Tab-separated table of C-alpha atoms in Angstrom:
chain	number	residue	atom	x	y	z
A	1	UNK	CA	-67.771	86.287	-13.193
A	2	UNK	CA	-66.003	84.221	-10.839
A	3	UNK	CA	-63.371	81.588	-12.136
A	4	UNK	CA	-63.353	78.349	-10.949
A	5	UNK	CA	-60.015	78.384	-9.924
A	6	UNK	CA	-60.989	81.809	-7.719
A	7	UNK	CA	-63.899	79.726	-5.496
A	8	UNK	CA	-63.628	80.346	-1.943
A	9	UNK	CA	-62.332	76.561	-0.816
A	10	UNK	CA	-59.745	77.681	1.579
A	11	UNK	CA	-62.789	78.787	3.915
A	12	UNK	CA	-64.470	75.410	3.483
A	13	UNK	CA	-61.384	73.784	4.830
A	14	UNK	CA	-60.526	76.107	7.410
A	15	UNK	CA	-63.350	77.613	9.654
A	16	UNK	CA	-66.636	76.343	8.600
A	17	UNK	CA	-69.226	75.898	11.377
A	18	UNK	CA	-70.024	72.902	10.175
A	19	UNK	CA	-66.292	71.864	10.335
A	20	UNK	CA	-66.410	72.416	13.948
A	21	UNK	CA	-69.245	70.299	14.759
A	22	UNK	CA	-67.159	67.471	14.479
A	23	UNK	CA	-66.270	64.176	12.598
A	24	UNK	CA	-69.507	62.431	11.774
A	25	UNK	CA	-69.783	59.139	13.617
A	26	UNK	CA	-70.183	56.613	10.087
A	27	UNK	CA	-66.918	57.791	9.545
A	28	UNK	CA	-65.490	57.219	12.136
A	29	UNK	CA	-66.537	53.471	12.599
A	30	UNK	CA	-65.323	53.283	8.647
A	31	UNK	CA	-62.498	54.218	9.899
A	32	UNK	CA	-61.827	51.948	12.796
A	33	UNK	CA	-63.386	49.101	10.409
A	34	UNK	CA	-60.532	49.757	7.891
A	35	UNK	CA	-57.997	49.932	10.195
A	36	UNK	CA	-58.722	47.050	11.357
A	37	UNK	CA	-58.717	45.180	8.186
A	38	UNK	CA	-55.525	46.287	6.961
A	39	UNK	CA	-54.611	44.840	10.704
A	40	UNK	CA	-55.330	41.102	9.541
A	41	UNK	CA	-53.849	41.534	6.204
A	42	UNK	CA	-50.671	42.379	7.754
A	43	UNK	CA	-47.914	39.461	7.259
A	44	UNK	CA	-46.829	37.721	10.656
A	45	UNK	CA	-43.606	36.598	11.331
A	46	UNK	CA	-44.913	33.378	12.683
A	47	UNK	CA	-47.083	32.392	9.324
A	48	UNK	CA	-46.587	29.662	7.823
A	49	UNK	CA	-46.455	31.605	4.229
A	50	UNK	CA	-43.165	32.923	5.455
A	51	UNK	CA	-41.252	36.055	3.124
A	52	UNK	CA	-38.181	34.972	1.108
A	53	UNK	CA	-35.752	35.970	3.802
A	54	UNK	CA	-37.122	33.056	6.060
A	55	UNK	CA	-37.353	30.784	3.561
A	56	UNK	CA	-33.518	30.796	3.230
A	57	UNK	CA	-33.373	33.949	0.559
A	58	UNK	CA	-31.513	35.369	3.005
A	59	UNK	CA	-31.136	39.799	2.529
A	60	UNK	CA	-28.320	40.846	1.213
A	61	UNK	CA	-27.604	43.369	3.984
A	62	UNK	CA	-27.840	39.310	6.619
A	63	UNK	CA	-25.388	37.864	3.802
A	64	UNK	CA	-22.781	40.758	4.545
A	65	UNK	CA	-22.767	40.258	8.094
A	66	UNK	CA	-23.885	36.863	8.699
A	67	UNK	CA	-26.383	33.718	8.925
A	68	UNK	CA	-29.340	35.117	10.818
A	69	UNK	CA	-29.915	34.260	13.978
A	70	UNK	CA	-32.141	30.603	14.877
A	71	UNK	CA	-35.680	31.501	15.958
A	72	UNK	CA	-37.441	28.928	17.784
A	73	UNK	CA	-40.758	28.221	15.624
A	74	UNK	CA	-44.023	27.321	16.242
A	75	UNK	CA	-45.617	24.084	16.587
A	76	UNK	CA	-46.550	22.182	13.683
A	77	UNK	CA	-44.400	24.633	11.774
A	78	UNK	CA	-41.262	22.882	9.690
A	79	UNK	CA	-38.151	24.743	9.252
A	80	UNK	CA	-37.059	25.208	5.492
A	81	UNK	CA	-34.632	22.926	4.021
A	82	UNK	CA	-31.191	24.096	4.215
A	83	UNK	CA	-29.666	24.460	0.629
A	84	UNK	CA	-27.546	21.322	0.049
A	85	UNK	CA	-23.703	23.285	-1.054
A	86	UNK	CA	-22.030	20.920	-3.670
A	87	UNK	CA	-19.438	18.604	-1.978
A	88	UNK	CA	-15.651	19.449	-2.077
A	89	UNK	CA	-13.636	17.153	-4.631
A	90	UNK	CA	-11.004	15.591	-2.707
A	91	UNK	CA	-8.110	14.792	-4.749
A	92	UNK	CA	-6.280	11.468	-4.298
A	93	UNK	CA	-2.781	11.861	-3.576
A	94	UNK	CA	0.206	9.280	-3.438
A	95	UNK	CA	0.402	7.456	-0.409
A	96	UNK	CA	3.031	9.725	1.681
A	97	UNK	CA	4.158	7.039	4.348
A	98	UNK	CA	6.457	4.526	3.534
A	99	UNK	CA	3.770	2.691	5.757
A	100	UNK	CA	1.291	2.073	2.989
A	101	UNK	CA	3.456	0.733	1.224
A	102	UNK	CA	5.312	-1.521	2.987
A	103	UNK	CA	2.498	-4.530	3.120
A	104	UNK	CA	3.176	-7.866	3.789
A	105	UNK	CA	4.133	-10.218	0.882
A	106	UNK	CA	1.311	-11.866	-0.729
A	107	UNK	CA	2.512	-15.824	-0.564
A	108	UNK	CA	2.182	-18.194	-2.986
A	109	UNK	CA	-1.295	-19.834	-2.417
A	110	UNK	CA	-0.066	-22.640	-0.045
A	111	UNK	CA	-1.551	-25.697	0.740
A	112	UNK	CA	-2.307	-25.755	4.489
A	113	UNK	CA	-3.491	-28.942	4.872
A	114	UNK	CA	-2.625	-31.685	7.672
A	115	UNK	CA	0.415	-33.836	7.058
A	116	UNK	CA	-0.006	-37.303	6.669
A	117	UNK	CA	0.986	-39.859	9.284
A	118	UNK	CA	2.973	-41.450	6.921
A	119	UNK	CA	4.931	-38.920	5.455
A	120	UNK	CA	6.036	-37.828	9.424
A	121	UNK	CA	8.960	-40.229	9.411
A	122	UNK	CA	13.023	-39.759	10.173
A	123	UNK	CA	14.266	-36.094	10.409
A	124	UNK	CA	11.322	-34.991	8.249
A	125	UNK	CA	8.853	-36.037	10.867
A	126	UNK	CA	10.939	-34.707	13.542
A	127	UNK	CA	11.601	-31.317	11.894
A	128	UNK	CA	7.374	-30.990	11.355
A	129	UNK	CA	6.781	-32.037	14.813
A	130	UNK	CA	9.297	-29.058	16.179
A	131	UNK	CA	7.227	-26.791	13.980
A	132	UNK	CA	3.876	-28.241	15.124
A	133	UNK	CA	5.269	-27.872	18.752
A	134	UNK	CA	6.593	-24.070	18.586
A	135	UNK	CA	10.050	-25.065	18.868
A	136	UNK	CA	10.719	-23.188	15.277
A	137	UNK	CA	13.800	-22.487	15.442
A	138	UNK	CA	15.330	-26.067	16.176
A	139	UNK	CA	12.753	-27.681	13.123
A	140	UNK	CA	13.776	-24.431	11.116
A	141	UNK	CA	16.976	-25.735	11.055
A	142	UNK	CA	16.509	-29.308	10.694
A	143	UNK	CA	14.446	-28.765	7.328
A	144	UNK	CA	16.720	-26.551	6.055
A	145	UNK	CA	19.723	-29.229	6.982
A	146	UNK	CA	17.481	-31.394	4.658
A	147	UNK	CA	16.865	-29.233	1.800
A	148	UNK	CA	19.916	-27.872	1.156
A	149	UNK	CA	22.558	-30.367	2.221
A	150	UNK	CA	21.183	-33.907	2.066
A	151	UNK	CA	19.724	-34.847	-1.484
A	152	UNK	CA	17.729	-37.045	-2.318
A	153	UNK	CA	16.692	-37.262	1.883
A	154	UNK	CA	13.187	-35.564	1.038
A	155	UNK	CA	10.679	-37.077	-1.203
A	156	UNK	CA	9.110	-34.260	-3.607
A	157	UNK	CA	6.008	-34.846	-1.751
A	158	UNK	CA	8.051	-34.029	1.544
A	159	UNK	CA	10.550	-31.381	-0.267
A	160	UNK	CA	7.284	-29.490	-1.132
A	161	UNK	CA	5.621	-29.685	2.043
A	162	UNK	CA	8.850	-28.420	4.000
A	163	UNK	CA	9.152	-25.471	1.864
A	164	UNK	CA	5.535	-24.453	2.141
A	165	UNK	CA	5.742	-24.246	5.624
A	166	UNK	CA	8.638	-22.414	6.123
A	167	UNK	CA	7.884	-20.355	3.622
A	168	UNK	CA	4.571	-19.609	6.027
A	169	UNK	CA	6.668	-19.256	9.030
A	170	UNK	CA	9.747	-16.721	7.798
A	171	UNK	CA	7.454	-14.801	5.472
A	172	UNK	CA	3.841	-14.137	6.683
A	173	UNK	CA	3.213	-11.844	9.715
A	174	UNK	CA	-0.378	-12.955	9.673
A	175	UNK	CA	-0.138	-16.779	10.415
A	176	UNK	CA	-2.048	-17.499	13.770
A	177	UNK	CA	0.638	-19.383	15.615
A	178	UNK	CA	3.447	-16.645	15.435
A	179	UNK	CA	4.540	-13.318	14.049
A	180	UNK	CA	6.802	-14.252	10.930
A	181	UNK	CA	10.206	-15.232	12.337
A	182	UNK	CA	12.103	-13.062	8.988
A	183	UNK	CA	8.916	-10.737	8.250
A	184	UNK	CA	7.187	-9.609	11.216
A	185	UNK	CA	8.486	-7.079	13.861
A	186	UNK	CA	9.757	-9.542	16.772
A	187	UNK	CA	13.133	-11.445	16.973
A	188	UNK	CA	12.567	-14.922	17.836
A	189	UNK	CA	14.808	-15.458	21.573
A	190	UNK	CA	17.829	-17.607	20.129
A	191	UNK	CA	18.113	-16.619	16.336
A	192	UNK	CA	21.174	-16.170	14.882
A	193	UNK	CA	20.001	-14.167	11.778
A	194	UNK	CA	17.947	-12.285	13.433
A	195	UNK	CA	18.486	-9.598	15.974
A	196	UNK	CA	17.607	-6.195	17.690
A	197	UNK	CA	19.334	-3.130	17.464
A	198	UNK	CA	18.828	0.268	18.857
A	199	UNK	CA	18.629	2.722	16.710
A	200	UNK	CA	21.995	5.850	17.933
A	201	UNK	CA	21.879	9.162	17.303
A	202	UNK	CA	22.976	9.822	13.810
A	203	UNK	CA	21.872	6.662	12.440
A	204	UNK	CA	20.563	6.332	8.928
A	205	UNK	CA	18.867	3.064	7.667
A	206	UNK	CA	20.854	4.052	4.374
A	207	UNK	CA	24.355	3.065	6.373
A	208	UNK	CA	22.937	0.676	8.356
A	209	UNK	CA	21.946	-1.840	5.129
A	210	UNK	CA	25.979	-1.460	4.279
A	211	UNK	CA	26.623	-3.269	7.904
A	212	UNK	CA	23.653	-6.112	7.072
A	213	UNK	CA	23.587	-6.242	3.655
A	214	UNK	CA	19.789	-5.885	3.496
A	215	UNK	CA	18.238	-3.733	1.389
A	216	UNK	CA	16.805	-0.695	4.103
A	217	UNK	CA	13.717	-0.984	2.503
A	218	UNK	CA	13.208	-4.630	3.412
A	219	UNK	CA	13.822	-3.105	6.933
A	220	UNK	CA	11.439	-0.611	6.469
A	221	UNK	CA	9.535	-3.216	5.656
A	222	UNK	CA	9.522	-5.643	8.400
A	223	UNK	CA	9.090	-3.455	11.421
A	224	UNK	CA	6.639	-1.007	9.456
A	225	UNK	CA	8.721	1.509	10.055
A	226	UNK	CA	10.352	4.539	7.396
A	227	UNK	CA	13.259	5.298	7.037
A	228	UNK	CA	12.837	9.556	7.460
A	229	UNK	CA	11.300	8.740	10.565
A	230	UNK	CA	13.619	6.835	12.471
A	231	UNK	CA	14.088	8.389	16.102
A	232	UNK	CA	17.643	7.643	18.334
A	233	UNK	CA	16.668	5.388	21.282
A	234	UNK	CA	13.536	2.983	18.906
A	235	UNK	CA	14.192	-0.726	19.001
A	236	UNK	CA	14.126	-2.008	15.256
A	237	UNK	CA	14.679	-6.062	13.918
A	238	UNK	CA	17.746	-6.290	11.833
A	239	UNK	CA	18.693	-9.343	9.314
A	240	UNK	CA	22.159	-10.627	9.349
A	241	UNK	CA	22.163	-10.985	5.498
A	242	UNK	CA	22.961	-10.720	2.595
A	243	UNK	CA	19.740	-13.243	1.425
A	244	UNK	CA	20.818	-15.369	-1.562
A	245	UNK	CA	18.924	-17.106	-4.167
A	246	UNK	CA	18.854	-20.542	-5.658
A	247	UNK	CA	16.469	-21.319	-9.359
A	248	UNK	CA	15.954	-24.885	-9.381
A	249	UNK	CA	15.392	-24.946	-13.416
A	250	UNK	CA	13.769	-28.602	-13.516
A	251	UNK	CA	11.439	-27.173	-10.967
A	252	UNK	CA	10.937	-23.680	-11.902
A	253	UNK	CA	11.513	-22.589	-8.090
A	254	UNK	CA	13.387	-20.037	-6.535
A	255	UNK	CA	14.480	-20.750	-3.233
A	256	UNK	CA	15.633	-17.907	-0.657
A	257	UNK	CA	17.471	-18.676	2.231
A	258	UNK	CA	20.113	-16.608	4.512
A	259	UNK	CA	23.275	-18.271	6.216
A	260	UNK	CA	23.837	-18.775	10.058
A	261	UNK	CA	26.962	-16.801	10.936
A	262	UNK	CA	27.715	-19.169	14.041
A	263	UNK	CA	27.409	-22.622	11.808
A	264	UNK	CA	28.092	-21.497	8.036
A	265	UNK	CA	25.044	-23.260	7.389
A	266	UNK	CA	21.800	-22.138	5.091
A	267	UNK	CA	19.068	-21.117	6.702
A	268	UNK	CA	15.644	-21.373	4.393
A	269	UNK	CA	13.725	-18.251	3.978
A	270	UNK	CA	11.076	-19.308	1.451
A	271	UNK	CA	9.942	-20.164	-2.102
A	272	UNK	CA	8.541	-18.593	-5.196
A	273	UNK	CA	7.906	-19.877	-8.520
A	274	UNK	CA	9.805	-18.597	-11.774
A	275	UNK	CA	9.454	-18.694	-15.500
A	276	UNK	CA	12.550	-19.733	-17.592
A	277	UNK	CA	14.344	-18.646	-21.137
A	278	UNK	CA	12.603	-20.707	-24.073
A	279	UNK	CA	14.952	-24.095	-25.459
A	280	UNK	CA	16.105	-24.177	-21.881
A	281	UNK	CA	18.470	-20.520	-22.940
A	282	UNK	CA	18.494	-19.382	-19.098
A	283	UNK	CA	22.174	-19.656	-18.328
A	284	UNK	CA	23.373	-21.994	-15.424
A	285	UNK	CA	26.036	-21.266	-12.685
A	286	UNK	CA	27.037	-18.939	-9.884
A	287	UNK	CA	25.818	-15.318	-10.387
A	288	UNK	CA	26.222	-12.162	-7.694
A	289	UNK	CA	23.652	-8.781	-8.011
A	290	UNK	CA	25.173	-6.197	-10.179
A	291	UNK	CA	26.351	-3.353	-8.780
A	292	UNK	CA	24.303	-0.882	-9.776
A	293	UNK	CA	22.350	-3.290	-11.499
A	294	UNK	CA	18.961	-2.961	-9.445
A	295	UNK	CA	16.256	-0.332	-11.148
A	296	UNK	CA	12.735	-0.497	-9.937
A	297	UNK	CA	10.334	1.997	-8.578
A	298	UNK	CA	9.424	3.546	-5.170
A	299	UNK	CA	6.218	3.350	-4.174
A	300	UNK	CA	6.125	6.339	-2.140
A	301	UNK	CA	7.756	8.594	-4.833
A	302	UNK	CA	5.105	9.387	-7.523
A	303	UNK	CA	8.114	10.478	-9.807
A	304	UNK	CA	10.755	7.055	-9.591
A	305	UNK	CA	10.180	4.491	-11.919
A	306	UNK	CA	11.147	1.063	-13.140
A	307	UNK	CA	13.210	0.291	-15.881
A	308	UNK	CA	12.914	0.863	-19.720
A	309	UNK	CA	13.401	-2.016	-22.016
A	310	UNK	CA	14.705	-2.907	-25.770
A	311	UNK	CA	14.042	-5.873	-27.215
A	312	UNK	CA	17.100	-7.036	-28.330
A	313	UNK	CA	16.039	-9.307	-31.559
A	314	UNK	CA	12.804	-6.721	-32.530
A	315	UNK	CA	14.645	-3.393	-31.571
A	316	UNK	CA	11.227	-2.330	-30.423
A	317	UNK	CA	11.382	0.392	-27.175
A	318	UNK	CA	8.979	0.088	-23.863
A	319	UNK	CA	9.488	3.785	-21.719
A	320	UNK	CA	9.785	2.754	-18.144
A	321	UNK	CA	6.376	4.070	-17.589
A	322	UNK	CA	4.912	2.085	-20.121
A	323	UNK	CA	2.004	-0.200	-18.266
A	324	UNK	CA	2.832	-3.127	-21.036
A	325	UNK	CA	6.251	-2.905	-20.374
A	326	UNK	CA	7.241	-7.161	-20.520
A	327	UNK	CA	9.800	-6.815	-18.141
A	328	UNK	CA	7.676	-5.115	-15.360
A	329	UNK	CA	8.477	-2.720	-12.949
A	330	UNK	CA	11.897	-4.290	-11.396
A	331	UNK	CA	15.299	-5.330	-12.700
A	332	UNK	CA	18.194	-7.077	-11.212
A	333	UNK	CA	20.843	-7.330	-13.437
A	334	UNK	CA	23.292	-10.916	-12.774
A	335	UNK	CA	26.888	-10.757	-12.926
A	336	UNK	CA	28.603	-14.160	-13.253
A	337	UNK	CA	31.088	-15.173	-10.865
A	338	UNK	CA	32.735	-18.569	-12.378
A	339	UNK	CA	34.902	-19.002	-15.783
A	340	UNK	CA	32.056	-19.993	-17.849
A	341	UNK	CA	29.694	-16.986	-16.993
A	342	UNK	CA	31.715	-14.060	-16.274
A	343	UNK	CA	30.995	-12.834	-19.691
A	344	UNK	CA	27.609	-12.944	-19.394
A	345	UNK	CA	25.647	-9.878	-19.719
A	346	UNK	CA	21.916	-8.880	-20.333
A	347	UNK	CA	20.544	-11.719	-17.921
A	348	UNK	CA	18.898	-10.715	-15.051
A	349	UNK	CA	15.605	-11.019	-12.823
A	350	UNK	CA	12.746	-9.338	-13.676
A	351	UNK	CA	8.821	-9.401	-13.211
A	352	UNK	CA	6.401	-10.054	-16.698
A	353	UNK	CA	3.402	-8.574	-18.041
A	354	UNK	CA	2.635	-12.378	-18.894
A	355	UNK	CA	1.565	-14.132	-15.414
A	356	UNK	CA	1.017	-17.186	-17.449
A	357	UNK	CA	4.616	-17.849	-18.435
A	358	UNK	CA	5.364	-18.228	-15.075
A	359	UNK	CA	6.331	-21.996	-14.808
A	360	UNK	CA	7.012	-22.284	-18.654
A	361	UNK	CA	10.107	-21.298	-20.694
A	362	UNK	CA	8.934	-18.341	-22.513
A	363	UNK	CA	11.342	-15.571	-21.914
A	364	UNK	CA	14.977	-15.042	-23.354
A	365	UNK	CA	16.797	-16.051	-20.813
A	366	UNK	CA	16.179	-14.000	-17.852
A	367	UNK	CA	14.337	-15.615	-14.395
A	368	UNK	CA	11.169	-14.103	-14.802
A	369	UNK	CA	8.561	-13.605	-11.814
A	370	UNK	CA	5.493	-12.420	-10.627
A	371	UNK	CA	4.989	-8.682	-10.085
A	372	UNK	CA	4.094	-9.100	-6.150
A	373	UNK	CA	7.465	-11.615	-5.748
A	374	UNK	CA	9.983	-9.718	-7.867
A	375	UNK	CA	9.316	-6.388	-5.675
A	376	UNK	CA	9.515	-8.395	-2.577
A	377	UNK	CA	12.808	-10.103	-4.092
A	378	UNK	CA	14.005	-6.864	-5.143
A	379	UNK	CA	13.898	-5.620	-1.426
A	380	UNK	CA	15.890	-8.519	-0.132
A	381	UNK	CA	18.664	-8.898	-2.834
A	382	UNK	CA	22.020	-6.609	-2.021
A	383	UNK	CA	23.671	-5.605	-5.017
A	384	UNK	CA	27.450	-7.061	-4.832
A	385	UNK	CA	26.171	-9.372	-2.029
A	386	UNK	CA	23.650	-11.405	-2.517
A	387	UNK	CA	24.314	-14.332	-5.095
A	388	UNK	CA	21.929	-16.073	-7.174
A	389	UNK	CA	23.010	-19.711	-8.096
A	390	UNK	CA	20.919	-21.511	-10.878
A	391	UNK	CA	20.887	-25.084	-11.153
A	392	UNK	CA	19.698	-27.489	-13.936
């Protein structure tokens, strides 16, 4: 019997006749038919049912060695969306320039309205006219001969219209008529506290403040300059100071001013309003800035700060980093200079976590002052130099 596995098949495969008769034509066309069909099932390239890798998925073996190449597509056909990364986090950093923060002085809100005709008479008139004129200088001067040397020549209506506008011409670098004669970058032709310098090899704003007696960051200041960055050969605007500082008590006013070296004579710089010691305790007489006696931070050094305070009748402590700190961010400390003062210690000027006391008598004896005045006072005073006077 012959086993299944034992059949002949190998001949059936190999040389049949019929083998050789050939392929029979159905299958052949079943053939071609199928061929073809597997043909249009075939994915394209330019479908719009593209595979992962074009619809950005790129393949790993692309990631290793690159974006794939841009293929021009067809028409009608829309590229796929690139994958939106997640934006870097930029961290904000201190300002590292000197330059950002050296702004201008905000001013007092100043009236700038028209002067009466009838306040324009005498010297007063003539000094406003100058001013109205451009001859700045020459009414400069004039006012300030009225302010400071002839009481009772000014009217308060006048007193306070003179010091607004010089205040507007020494201080802001923004009015439309000139470039602040003390603030801004240019020295008026013909003033004597004013003048330019060229900066030698070897200088150092640091030693030139000890020949001025100005602060180097009030320098830095007014010709938007810093100090690490000062080149041999630049042109820079020096003060001849020291500044000094008179509080009129009755009118809660502190009055800034600089003296012409040719004359002898005050010249006025400008005005800012101050808050007094309660029961009139803010101590009268001639005072100089302490040596050593200024503290107050840096704006371009995250790490300085101001000072740190103790109330002296509570006992309670404020770090100097403390945001409620009463005494702000800047301390000059006074040193008398006459009989009745010279033992005087603990007074000084200071800035307040309590805008609304400026104008009243609410601290303990110190000249208090807004934040934005006190740094730009604190930039102009020279410890040892620069007196402050306070008068009833």
């Amino acid at each position: 019997m012959v086993m299944p596995s034992q059949s002949p098949r190998s001949r059936s495969f190999g040389g049949s006749r019929r083998r050789r008769k050939g392929v029979p034509p159905m299958l052949i066309v079943a053939a071609v038919l199928g061929a073809a069909g597997l043909w249009m099932l075939w994915p394209s390239g330019e479908s719009a049912d593209q595979p992962a890798a074009a619809q950005g998925a790129t393949p790993p073996a692309v990631q290793a060695a690159g974006p794939a190449p841009t293929q021009a597509l067809p028409e009608g056909v829309r590229p796929p969306l690139p994958v939106r990364a997640e934006p870097a986090r930029i961290e904000t950093q201190a300002p590292s320039s000197d330059l950002e923060r050296a702004a201008p002085p905000v001013l007092p809100e100043l009236p700038r309205q028209e002067v009466p005709a009838a306040a324009l008479t005498g010297d007063f008139g003539e000094g406003m006219r100058l001013l109205s004129q451009g001859e700045f200088l020459r009414g400069r001067q004039l006012l300030s001969d009225l302010l400071f040397n002839r009481p009772g020549a000014l009217s308060p209506h006048q007193g306070q219209m003179a010091r607004d506008r010089l205040t507007q011409l020494n201080l802001d670098p923004d009015d439309q008529k000139h470039d602040g004669l003390i603030y801004g970058p240019d020295t008026p032709q013909g003033d004597t506290v004013t003048f330019d310098y060229r900066v030698q090899p070897g200088d150092r704003l640091a030693s030139l403040q000890n020949t001025v007696r100005v602060p180097y960051r009030f320098i830095e200041r007014i010709n938007n300059v810093t100090a690490s960055r000062l080149q041999a050969g630049q042109n820079i605007k020096m003060v001849r100071g020291p500044f000094h500082a008179r509080v009129i008590k009755s009118a809660y006013r502190m009055d800034l001013f600089l003296v012409d070296p040719q004359t002898g004579q005050p010249v006025f710089v400008g005005s800012l309003p101050v808050g007094l010691g309660e029961d009139d305790s803010t101590p009268e007489g001639r005072f100089v800035i302490k040596p050593g006696g200024k503290v107050g931070k840096d704006p371009t050094n995250p790490r300085s700060h101001g000072p740190s305070w103790r109330n002296p009748r509570t006992g309670e402590f404020w770090e100097a980093d403390d945001p409620n700190i009463p005494i702000g961010d800047y301390w000059l400390a006074l040193q008398g200079q006459e009989a009745h003062n010279q033992d005087i210690t603990g007074y000084g000027l200071h800035g307040t976590n309590d805008p609304d006391s400026i104008g009243d008598q609410r601290s303990m004896g110190c000249i208090r002052m807004r934040d934005r005045d006190i740094h730009l006072v604190y930039d102009m005073l020279f410890e040892g130099h620069s007196t402050v006077e306070i008068v009833p």
